Protein backbone atom coordinates (compact mmCIF):
# COMPACT_ATOMS: atom_id res chain seq x y z
CA UNK A 1 0.00 0.00 0.00
CA UNK A 2 1.40 3.33 -1.05
CA UNK A 3 0.56 5.58 1.82
CA UNK A 4 2.65 8.60 1.14
CA UNK A 5 0.07 10.93 2.57
CA UNK A 6 1.64 10.73 6.00
CA UNK A 7 4.53 12.81 4.71
CA UNK A 8 2.29 15.62 3.57
CA UNK A 9 2.60 18.02 6.51
CA UNK A 10 6.40 17.81 6.54
CA UNK A 11 6.66 18.31 2.84
CA UNK A 12 4.26 21.18 2.81
CA UNK A 13 6.08 22.71 5.74
CA UNK A 14 9.38 22.47 3.91
CA UNK A 15 7.94 23.86 0.72
CA UNK A 16 6.18 26.89 2.07
CA UNK A 17 7.98 27.38 5.34
CA UNK A 18 6.74 27.53 8.89
CA UNK A 19 3.88 29.79 9.78
CA UNK A 20 4.86 32.48 12.22
CA UNK A 21 5.54 36.12 12.76
CA UNK A 22 8.55 36.35 10.47
CA UNK A 23 7.23 33.97 7.89
CA UNK A 24 8.49 34.64 4.40
CA UNK A 25 6.10 35.69 1.72
CA UNK A 26 6.45 33.71 -1.46
CA UNK A 27 5.34 34.42 -4.95
CA UNK A 28 2.62 32.10 -6.17
CA UNK A 29 4.28 31.33 -9.49
CA UNK A 30 4.38 28.36 -11.85
CA UNK A 31 7.28 26.84 -9.97
CA UNK A 32 5.43 27.00 -6.67
CA UNK A 33 2.28 25.59 -8.23
CA UNK A 34 4.21 22.72 -9.75
CA UNK A 35 5.71 21.87 -6.37
CA UNK A 36 2.30 22.02 -4.72
CA UNK A 37 0.94 19.79 -7.44
CA UNK A 38 3.63 17.20 -6.78
CA UNK A 39 2.80 17.29 -3.09
CA UNK A 40 -0.85 16.73 -3.78
CA UNK A 41 -0.10 13.84 -6.10
CA UNK A 42 2.12 12.34 -3.40
CA UNK A 43 -0.80 12.60 -1.00
CA UNK A 44 -2.76 10.16 -3.23
CA UNK A 45 -4.91 12.84 -4.77
CA UNK A 46 -4.18 11.79 -8.32
CA UNK A 47 -2.91 13.92 -11.19
CA UNK A 48 -6.21 15.28 -12.52
CA UNK A 49 -7.47 16.37 -9.13
CA UNK A 50 -4.13 17.85 -8.11
CA UNK A 51 -4.12 19.88 -11.32
CA UNK A 52 -7.62 21.13 -10.72
CA UNK A 53 -6.80 22.18 -7.17
CA UNK A 54 -3.64 24.06 -8.12
CA UNK A 55 -5.20 25.77 -11.11
CA UNK A 56 -8.09 26.91 -8.92
CA UNK A 57 -5.51 28.24 -6.47
CA UNK A 58 -3.80 30.17 -9.21
CA UNK A 59 -6.91 31.76 -10.58
CA UNK A 60 -6.56 35.51 -10.17
CA UNK A 61 -3.59 35.06 -7.84
CA UNK A 62 -0.69 34.16 -10.12
CA UNK A 63 2.34 36.30 -9.29
CA UNK A 64 0.90 37.47 -5.97
CA UNK A 65 3.00 37.38 -2.83
CA UNK A 66 1.45 35.19 -0.16
CA UNK A 67 2.48 34.16 3.33
CA UNK A 68 2.84 30.47 4.19
CA UNK A 69 -0.36 30.64 6.15
CA UNK A 70 -2.21 32.16 3.22
CA UNK A 71 -0.93 29.46 0.89
CA UNK A 72 -1.96 26.73 3.30
CA UNK A 73 -5.38 28.24 3.77
CA UNK A 74 -5.85 28.65 0.06
CA UNK A 75 -4.81 25.08 -0.55
CA UNK A 76 -7.16 23.78 2.13
CA UNK A 77 -9.97 25.92 0.79
CA UNK A 78 -9.57 24.56 -2.74
CA UNK A 79 -9.33 20.96 -1.51
CA UNK A 80 -12.48 21.45 0.57
CA UNK A 81 -14.23 22.94 -2.45
CA UNK A 82 -13.70 19.70 -4.42
CA UNK A 83 -15.34 17.80 -1.55
CA UNK A 84 -18.17 20.07 -0.48
CA UNK A 85 -20.77 18.40 -2.67
CA UNK A 86 -20.05 14.88 -1.37
CA UNK A 87 -20.30 15.52 2.37
CA UNK A 88 -23.70 14.03 3.11
CA UNK A 89 -24.85 11.84 5.98
CA UNK A 90 -26.51 8.56 5.06
CA UNK A 91 -30.07 9.40 4.06
CA UNK A 92 -32.84 7.99 6.23
CA UNK A 93 -36.09 7.11 4.50
CA UNK A 94 -39.63 6.52 5.68
CA UNK A 95 -39.40 2.98 4.38
CA UNK A 96 -39.49 0.29 7.02
CA UNK A 97 -37.28 -1.60 7.18
CA UNK A 98 -34.77 0.58 5.39
CA UNK A 99 -32.30 -1.93 4.00
CA UNK A 100 -28.63 -0.98 4.13
CA UNK A 101 -26.28 -3.28 2.26
CA UNK A 102 -22.67 -2.90 3.35
CA UNK A 103 -19.94 -3.90 0.91
CA UNK A 104 -16.16 -3.65 0.77
CA UNK A 105 -13.04 -5.79 0.77
CA UNK A 106 -12.25 -7.85 3.85
CA UNK A 107 -10.34 -5.86 6.42
CA UNK A 108 -11.65 -2.50 5.23
CA UNK A 109 -13.70 -2.08 8.39
CA UNK A 110 -17.18 -3.22 7.36
CA UNK A 111 -17.96 -5.04 10.58
CA UNK A 112 -16.69 -2.22 12.75
CA UNK A 113 -18.55 0.39 10.72
CA UNK A 114 -21.81 -1.55 10.91
CA UNK A 115 -21.41 -1.71 14.70
CA UNK A 116 -20.73 2.01 14.94
CA UNK A 117 -23.60 2.94 12.63
CA UNK A 118 -26.00 0.63 14.45
CA UNK A 119 -25.05 2.33 17.70
CA UNK A 120 -25.58 5.80 16.22
CA UNK A 121 -28.95 4.90 14.72
CA UNK A 122 -30.03 3.34 17.97
CA UNK A 123 -29.01 6.44 19.88
CA UNK A 124 -31.14 8.40 17.41
CA UNK A 125 -34.14 6.31 18.42
CA UNK A 126 -34.17 3.85 15.53
CA UNK A 127 -34.61 0.12 15.94
CA UNK A 128 -31.92 -1.78 14.07
CA UNK A 129 -31.37 -5.37 13.01
CA UNK A 130 -28.04 -6.63 11.67
CA UNK A 131 -27.57 -9.63 9.37
CA UNK A 132 -24.14 -11.29 9.39
CA UNK A 133 -24.05 -11.91 5.66
CA UNK A 134 -20.42 -12.95 5.39
CA UNK A 135 -21.38 -16.51 6.27
CA UNK A 136 -18.08 -17.94 5.06
CA UNK A 137 -15.96 -16.15 7.65
CA UNK A 138 -16.75 -17.44 11.12
CA UNK A 139 -14.54 -14.75 12.62
CA UNK A 140 -16.50 -12.01 10.85
CA UNK A 141 -19.77 -13.40 12.21
CA UNK A 142 -18.36 -13.54 15.74
CA UNK A 143 -17.02 -10.00 15.46
CA UNK A 144 -20.38 -8.75 14.31
CA UNK A 145 -22.06 -10.46 17.27
CA UNK A 146 -19.66 -8.66 19.59
CA UNK A 147 -20.56 -5.35 17.93
CA UNK A 148 -24.26 -6.20 18.13
CA UNK A 149 -23.95 -6.73 21.86
CA UNK A 150 -22.05 -3.45 22.25
CA UNK A 151 -24.63 -1.55 20.25
CA UNK A 152 -27.56 -3.39 21.85
CA UNK A 153 -28.81 -4.56 18.48
CA UNK A 154 -29.83 -8.10 17.45
CA UNK A 155 -27.53 -9.86 14.99
CA UNK A 156 -28.98 -12.56 12.78
CA UNK A 157 -26.58 -15.29 11.79
CA UNK A 158 -26.66 -18.47 9.71
CA UNK A 159 -24.55 -21.61 9.91
CA UNK A 160 -21.04 -21.26 8.50
CA UNK A 161 -20.95 -21.65 4.75
CA UNK A 162 -24.69 -21.29 4.27
CA UNK A 163 -26.27 -19.15 1.56
CA UNK A 164 -26.03 -15.43 2.44
CA UNK A 165 -29.09 -14.71 0.29
CA UNK A 166 -31.25 -16.99 2.36
CA UNK A 167 -29.99 -15.27 5.51
CA UNK A 168 -30.86 -11.93 3.89
CA UNK A 169 -34.36 -13.23 3.18
CA UNK A 170 -34.83 -14.41 6.76
CA UNK A 171 -33.46 -11.10 8.00
CA UNK A 172 -35.99 -9.20 5.89
CA UNK A 173 -38.77 -11.31 7.37
CA UNK A 174 -37.53 -10.78 10.91
CA UNK A 175 -37.01 -7.04 10.40
CA UNK A 176 -40.54 -6.74 9.00
CA UNK A 177 -42.04 -8.76 11.83
CA UNK A 178 -40.20 -6.68 14.41
CA UNK A 179 -41.16 -3.45 12.68
CA UNK A 180 -37.46 -2.53 12.61
CA UNK A 181 -36.49 0.83 11.15
CA UNK A 182 -33.21 -0.36 9.69
CA UNK A 183 -31.77 -3.64 8.52
CA UNK A 184 -28.02 -3.58 7.97
CA UNK A 185 -26.62 -6.46 5.96
CA UNK A 186 -22.92 -7.32 6.08
CA UNK A 187 -21.51 -8.99 2.98
CA UNK A 188 -18.42 -10.92 1.97
CA UNK A 189 -15.45 -9.05 0.55
CA UNK A 190 -13.38 -11.69 -1.16
CA UNK A 191 -12.17 -9.93 -4.26
CA UNK A 192 -10.04 -12.91 -5.25
CA UNK A 193 -13.05 -14.41 -6.92
CA UNK A 194 -15.02 -11.60 -8.42
CA UNK A 195 -17.43 -13.76 -10.38
CA UNK A 196 -18.53 -15.57 -7.21
CA UNK A 197 -18.80 -12.35 -5.30
CA UNK A 198 -20.83 -10.71 -8.02
CA UNK A 199 -23.17 -13.70 -8.11
CA UNK A 200 -23.47 -13.66 -4.33
CA UNK A 201 -24.27 -9.94 -4.12
CA UNK A 202 -26.67 -10.12 -7.04
CA UNK A 203 -28.51 -13.00 -5.37
CA UNK A 204 -28.76 -11.10 -2.08
CA UNK A 205 -30.23 -8.11 -3.92
CA UNK A 206 -32.65 -10.34 -5.87
CA UNK A 207 -33.92 -11.97 -2.72
CA UNK A 208 -34.28 -8.67 -0.83
CA UNK A 209 -36.24 -7.24 -3.75
CA UNK A 210 -38.71 -10.11 -3.59
CA UNK A 211 -39.66 -8.71 -0.21
CA UNK A 212 -39.30 -5.07 -1.13
CA UNK A 213 -38.72 -4.00 -4.75
CA UNK A 214 -37.26 -0.68 -3.56
CA UNK A 215 -34.51 -2.33 -1.49
CA UNK A 216 -31.64 -2.08 -0.82
CA UNK A 217 -32.17 1.58 -0.03
CA UNK A 218 -28.51 2.26 0.62
CA UNK A 219 -25.45 0.39 -0.52
CA UNK A 220 -22.49 1.56 1.52
CA UNK A 221 -18.98 0.90 0.34
CA UNK A 222 -16.44 0.84 3.15
CA UNK A 223 -12.90 1.88 2.19
CA UNK A 224 -9.69 1.74 4.21
CA UNK A 225 -7.69 5.00 4.13
CA UNK A 226 -4.41 3.14 4.52
CA UNK A 227 -4.77 1.46 1.13
CA UNK A 228 -4.14 4.78 -0.62
CA UNK A 229 -4.76 4.78 -4.34
CA UNK A 230 -6.25 1.25 -4.19
CA UNK A 231 -9.46 2.86 -3.03
CA UNK A 232 -10.03 4.14 -6.57
CA UNK A 233 -10.00 0.69 -8.10
CA UNK A 234 -12.13 -0.64 -5.24
CA UNK A 235 -14.83 1.91 -6.00
CA UNK A 236 -14.61 0.97 -9.65
CA UNK A 237 -14.93 -2.73 -8.87
CA UNK A 238 -17.74 -2.44 -6.36
CA UNK A 239 -19.74 -0.13 -8.57
CA UNK A 240 -19.75 -2.98 -11.07
CA UNK A 241 -20.77 -5.49 -8.41
CA UNK A 242 -23.38 -3.39 -6.64
CA UNK A 243 -25.18 -0.09 -6.98
CA UNK A 244 -23.01 1.83 -4.53
CA UNK A 245 -24.88 4.78 -3.04
CA UNK A 246 -22.35 6.13 -0.58
CA UNK A 247 -18.93 5.74 0.98
CA UNK A 248 -17.46 5.43 4.44
CA UNK A 249 -13.69 5.80 4.79
CA UNK A 250 -12.14 4.11 7.82
CA UNK A 251 -8.82 4.40 9.65
CA UNK A 252 -8.41 8.14 9.23
CA UNK A 253 -7.17 8.27 12.82
CA UNK A 254 -3.78 6.85 11.86
CA UNK A 255 -1.01 8.28 9.72
CA UNK A 256 -3.09 8.03 6.56
CA UNK A 257 -4.64 11.35 5.70
CA UNK A 258 -6.89 9.91 3.03
CA UNK A 259 -5.81 12.12 0.14
CA UNK A 260 -7.45 9.59 -2.14
CA UNK A 261 -10.84 10.79 -0.85
CA UNK A 262 -10.31 14.01 -2.78
CA UNK A 263 -9.69 12.03 -5.95
CA UNK A 264 -12.75 9.90 -5.20
CA UNK A 265 -14.94 12.95 -4.69
CA UNK A 266 -13.64 14.46 -7.91
CA UNK A 267 -13.90 11.31 -10.01
CA UNK A 268 -17.02 9.56 -8.74
CA UNK A 269 -18.93 12.21 -6.82
CA UNK A 270 -20.36 9.57 -4.48
CA UNK A 271 -21.58 10.89 -1.13
CA UNK A 272 -19.14 10.41 1.75
CA UNK A 273 -21.38 9.57 4.67
CA UNK A 274 -18.92 9.19 7.50
CA UNK A 275 -15.31 8.56 8.43
CA UNK A 276 -13.84 6.02 10.84
CA UNK A 277 -11.52 7.60 13.37
CA UNK A 278 -10.73 4.70 15.69
CA UNK A 279 -11.68 1.23 16.81
CA UNK A 280 -14.22 2.19 19.46
CA UNK A 281 -17.97 2.36 19.03
CA UNK A 282 -18.12 6.17 19.02
CA UNK A 283 -15.27 6.53 16.55
CA UNK A 284 -17.40 7.33 13.54
CA UNK A 285 -17.65 10.99 12.58
CA UNK A 286 -19.59 12.90 9.95
CA UNK A 287 -17.41 13.86 7.03
CA UNK A 288 -16.37 17.50 7.32
CA UNK A 289 -14.58 18.80 4.17
CA UNK A 290 -12.99 21.81 5.88
CA UNK A 291 -11.60 19.78 8.75
CA UNK A 292 -10.46 17.05 6.39
CA UNK A 293 -8.74 19.50 4.05
CA UNK A 294 -7.01 21.27 6.95
CA UNK A 295 -5.65 17.93 8.23
CA UNK A 296 -4.60 16.87 4.76
CA UNK A 297 -2.74 20.04 3.88
CA UNK A 298 -1.18 20.30 7.35
P1 LIG B 1 -14.05 -6.13 7.77
O1 LIG B 1 -13.22 -7.33 7.45
O2 LIG B 1 -14.22 -5.27 6.57
O3 LIG B 1 -15.33 -6.45 8.44
O4 LIG B 1 -13.16 -5.25 8.77
P2 LIG B 1 -13.24 -5.08 10.34
O5 LIG B 1 -14.42 -4.26 10.71
O6 LIG B 1 -13.09 -6.40 10.99
O7 LIG B 1 -11.95 -4.17 10.61
C1 LIG B 1 -10.64 -4.62 10.33
C2 LIG B 1 -9.70 -3.97 11.35
O8 LIG B 1 -9.67 -2.58 11.17
C3 LIG B 1 -10.09 -4.22 12.80
O9 LIG B 1 -8.93 -4.45 13.54
C4 LIG B 1 -10.75 -2.91 13.20
O10 LIG B 1 -10.60 -2.64 14.59
C5 LIG B 1 -9.95 -1.91 12.39
N1 LIG B 1 -10.70 -0.68 12.11
C6 LIG B 1 -11.91 -0.55 11.53
N2 LIG B 1 -12.24 0.76 11.42
C7 LIG B 1 -11.22 1.47 11.95
C8 LIG B 1 -10.95 2.88 12.14
O11 LIG B 1 -11.72 3.78 11.76
N3 LIG B 1 -9.76 3.21 12.75
C9 LIG B 1 -8.88 2.24 13.15
N4 LIG B 1 -7.75 2.66 13.72
N5 LIG B 1 -9.09 0.94 12.98
C10 LIG B 1 -10.24 0.54 12.41
PDB file of N, CA, C and O in Angstrom, residues 8 15 18 26 40 71 83 92 98 105 119 135 139 141 156-158 161 176 182 184 217 226-227 230 291 294:
ATOM      1  N   UNK A   8       2.784  14.340   4.072  1.00  0.00           N
ATOM      2  CA  UNK A   8       2.291  15.624   3.567  1.00  0.00           C
ATOM      3  C   UNK A   8       2.641  16.842   4.428  1.00  0.00           C
ATOM      4  O   UNK A   8       3.180  17.800   3.896  1.00  0.00           O
ATOM      5  N   UNK A  15       8.145  23.103   1.955  1.00  0.00           N
ATOM      6  CA  UNK A  15       7.936  23.859   0.724  1.00  0.00           C
ATOM      7  C   UNK A  15       7.574  25.321   1.004  1.00  0.00           C
ATOM      8  O   UNK A  15       8.139  26.235   0.420  1.00  0.00           O
ATOM      9  N   UNK A  18       7.566  27.565   7.686  1.00  0.00           N
ATOM     10  CA  UNK A  18       6.744  27.526   8.885  1.00  0.00           C
ATOM     11  C   UNK A  18       5.885  28.784   8.969  1.00  0.00           C
ATOM     12  O   UNK A  18       6.276  29.851   8.515  1.00  0.00           O
ATOM     13  N   UNK A  26       5.942  34.286  -0.224  1.00  0.00           N
ATOM     14  CA  UNK A  26       6.452  33.707  -1.462  1.00  0.00           C
ATOM     15  C   UNK A  26       5.534  34.034  -2.621  1.00  0.00           C
ATOM     16  O   UNK A  26       4.331  34.186  -2.456  1.00  0.00           O
ATOM     17  N   UNK A  40       0.525  17.245  -3.778  1.00  0.00           N
ATOM     18  CA  UNK A  40      -0.849  16.727  -3.780  1.00  0.00           C
ATOM     19  C   UNK A  40      -0.900  15.351  -4.402  1.00  0.00           C
ATOM     20  O   UNK A  40      -1.599  14.458  -3.914  1.00  0.00           O
ATOM     21  N   UNK A  71      -1.009  30.549   1.880  1.00  0.00           N
ATOM     22  CA  UNK A  71      -0.926  29.463   0.887  1.00  0.00           C
ATOM     23  C   UNK A  71      -1.609  28.211   1.423  1.00  0.00           C
ATOM     24  O   UNK A  71      -2.387  27.562   0.732  1.00  0.00           O
ATOM     25  N   UNK A  83     -14.641  18.811  -2.337  1.00  0.00           N
ATOM     26  CA  UNK A  83     -15.344  17.797  -1.548  1.00  0.00           C
ATOM     27  C   UNK A  83     -16.687  18.255  -0.983  1.00  0.00           C
ATOM     28  O   UNK A  83     -17.435  17.442  -0.454  1.00  0.00           O
ATOM     29  N   UNK A  92     -31.879   8.858   5.546  1.00  0.00           N
ATOM     30  CA  UNK A  92     -32.841   7.994   6.234  1.00  0.00           C
ATOM     31  C   UNK A  92     -34.195   8.182   5.555  1.00  0.00           C
ATOM     32  O   UNK A  92     -34.625   9.303   5.317  1.00  0.00           O
ATOM     33  N   UNK A  98     -35.716   0.027   6.367  1.00  0.00           N
ATOM     34  CA  UNK A  98     -34.773   0.576   5.386  1.00  0.00           C
ATOM     35  C   UNK A  98     -33.596  -0.398   5.334  1.00  0.00           C
ATOM     36  O   UNK A  98     -32.992  -0.695   6.360  1.00  0.00           O
ATOM     37  N   UNK A 105     -13.961  -4.656   0.650  1.00  0.00           N
ATOM     38  CA  UNK A 105     -13.037  -5.787   0.774  1.00  0.00           C
ATOM     39  C   UNK A 105     -12.843  -6.145   2.245  1.00  0.00           C
ATOM     40  O   UNK A 105     -13.005  -5.284   3.123  1.00  0.00           O
ATOM     41  N   UNK A 119     -25.027   1.618  16.427  1.00  0.00           N
ATOM     42  CA  UNK A 119     -25.055   2.327  17.701  1.00  0.00           C
ATOM     43  C   UNK A 119     -25.572   3.754  17.529  1.00  0.00           C
ATOM     44  O   UNK A 119     -26.389   4.238  18.323  1.00  0.00           O
ATOM     45  N   UNK A 135     -21.199 -15.225   5.581  1.00  0.00           N
ATOM     46  CA  UNK A 135     -21.383 -16.512   6.272  1.00  0.00           C
ATOM     47  C   UNK A 135     -20.170 -17.438   6.133  1.00  0.00           C
ATOM     48  O   UNK A 135     -20.104 -18.456   6.796  1.00  0.00           O
ATOM     49  N   UNK A 139     -15.067 -15.833  11.791  1.00  0.00           N
ATOM     50  CA  UNK A 139     -14.536 -14.754  12.620  1.00  0.00           C
ATOM     51  C   UNK A 139     -15.319 -13.463  12.413  1.00  0.00           C
ATOM     52  O   UNK A 139     -15.554 -12.701  13.358  1.00  0.00           O
ATOM     53  N   UNK A 141     -18.465 -13.237  11.560  1.00  0.00           N
ATOM     54  CA  UNK A 141     -19.766 -13.399  12.210  1.00  0.00           C
ATOM     55  C   UNK A 141     -19.631 -13.146  13.711  1.00  0.00           C
ATOM     56  O   UNK A 141     -20.426 -12.415  14.306  1.00  0.00           O
ATOM     57  N   UNK A 156     -28.517 -11.282  13.314  1.00  0.00           N
ATOM     58  CA  UNK A 156     -28.985 -12.557  12.779  1.00  0.00           C
ATOM     59  C   UNK A 156     -27.826 -13.257  12.083  1.00  0.00           C
ATOM     60  O   UNK A 156     -27.104 -12.632  11.305  1.00  0.00           O
ATOM     61  N   UNK A 157     -27.674 -14.538  12.389  1.00  0.00           N
ATOM     62  CA  UNK A 157     -26.579 -15.295  11.790  1.00  0.00           C
ATOM     63  C   UNK A 157     -27.140 -16.548  11.127  1.00  0.00           C
ATOM     64  O   UNK A 157     -28.296 -16.903  11.324  1.00  0.00           O
ATOM     65  N   UNK A 158     -26.292 -17.194  10.329  1.00  0.00           N
ATOM     66  CA  UNK A 158     -26.658 -18.467   9.708  1.00  0.00           C
ATOM     67  C   UNK A 158     -25.458 -19.386   9.864  1.00  0.00           C
ATOM     68  O   UNK A 158     -24.338 -18.912  10.090  1.00  0.00           O
ATOM     69  N   UNK A 161     -20.925 -21.119   6.116  1.00  0.00           N
ATOM     70  CA  UNK A 161     -20.952 -21.652   4.753  1.00  0.00           C
ATOM     71  C   UNK A 161     -22.329 -21.682   4.119  1.00  0.00           C
ATOM     72  O   UNK A 161     -22.476 -22.073   2.963  1.00  0.00           O
ATOM     73  N   UNK A 176     -39.143  -7.134   9.251  1.00  0.00           N
ATOM     74  CA  UNK A 176     -40.540  -6.743   9.003  1.00  0.00           C
ATOM     75  C   UNK A 176     -41.421  -7.084  10.201  1.00  0.00           C
ATOM     76  O   UNK A 176     -42.205  -6.252  10.668  1.00  0.00           O
ATOM     77  N   UNK A 182     -34.363  -0.136  10.567  1.00  0.00           N
ATOM     78  CA  UNK A 182     -33.207  -0.361   9.691  1.00  0.00           C
ATOM     79  C   UNK A 182     -32.744  -1.804   9.750  1.00  0.00           C
ATOM     80  O   UNK A 182     -32.672  -2.405  10.832  1.00  0.00           O
ATOM     81  N   UNK A 184     -29.356  -3.725   8.554  1.00  0.00           N
ATOM     82  CA  UNK A 184     -28.023  -3.579   7.969  1.00  0.00           C
ATOM     83  C   UNK A 184     -27.482  -4.961   7.636  1.00  0.00           C
ATOM     84  O   UNK A 184     -27.440  -5.836   8.501  1.00  0.00           O
ATOM     85  N   UNK A 217     -31.994   0.135   0.065  1.00  0.00           N
ATOM     86  CA  UNK A 217     -32.166   1.585  -0.031  1.00  0.00           C
ATOM     87  C   UNK A 217     -30.851   2.328   0.008  1.00  0.00           C
ATOM     88  O   UNK A 217     -30.751   3.455  -0.459  1.00  0.00           O
ATOM     89  N   UNK A 226      -5.822   3.518   4.613  1.00  0.00           N
ATOM     90  CA  UNK A 226      -4.407   3.136   4.523  1.00  0.00           C
ATOM     91  C   UNK A 226      -4.075   2.420   3.215  1.00  0.00           C
ATOM     92  O   UNK A 226      -2.914   2.146   2.955  1.00  0.00           O
ATOM     93  N   UNK A 227      -5.074   2.122   2.404  1.00  0.00           N
ATOM     94  CA  UNK A 227      -4.771   1.464   1.129  1.00  0.00           C
ATOM     95  C   UNK A 227      -4.508   2.465   0.014  1.00  0.00           C
ATOM     96  O   UNK A 227      -4.258   2.080  -1.126  1.00  0.00           O
ATOM     97  N   UNK A 230      -5.423   2.448  -3.944  1.00  0.00           N
ATOM     98  CA  UNK A 230      -6.248   1.253  -4.186  1.00  0.00           C
ATOM     99  C   UNK A 230      -7.731   1.541  -4.049  1.00  0.00           C
ATOM    100  O   UNK A 230      -8.559   0.853  -4.644  1.00  0.00           O
ATOM    101  N   UNK A 291     -12.483  20.420   7.776  1.00  0.00           N
ATOM    102  CA  UNK A 291     -11.605  19.780   8.751  1.00  0.00           C
ATOM    103  C   UNK A 291     -10.652  18.802   8.054  1.00  0.00           C
ATOM    104  O   UNK A 291      -9.465  18.754   8.324  1.00  0.00           O
ATOM    105  N   UNK A 294      -8.010  20.657   6.067  1.00  0.00           N
ATOM    106  CA  UNK A 294      -7.009  21.267   6.947  1.00  0.00           C
ATOM    107  C   UNK A 294      -6.019  20.215   7.422  1.00  0.00           C
ATOM    108  O   UNK A 294      -4.810  20.446   7.460  1.00  0.00           O
TER     109      UNK A 294
END
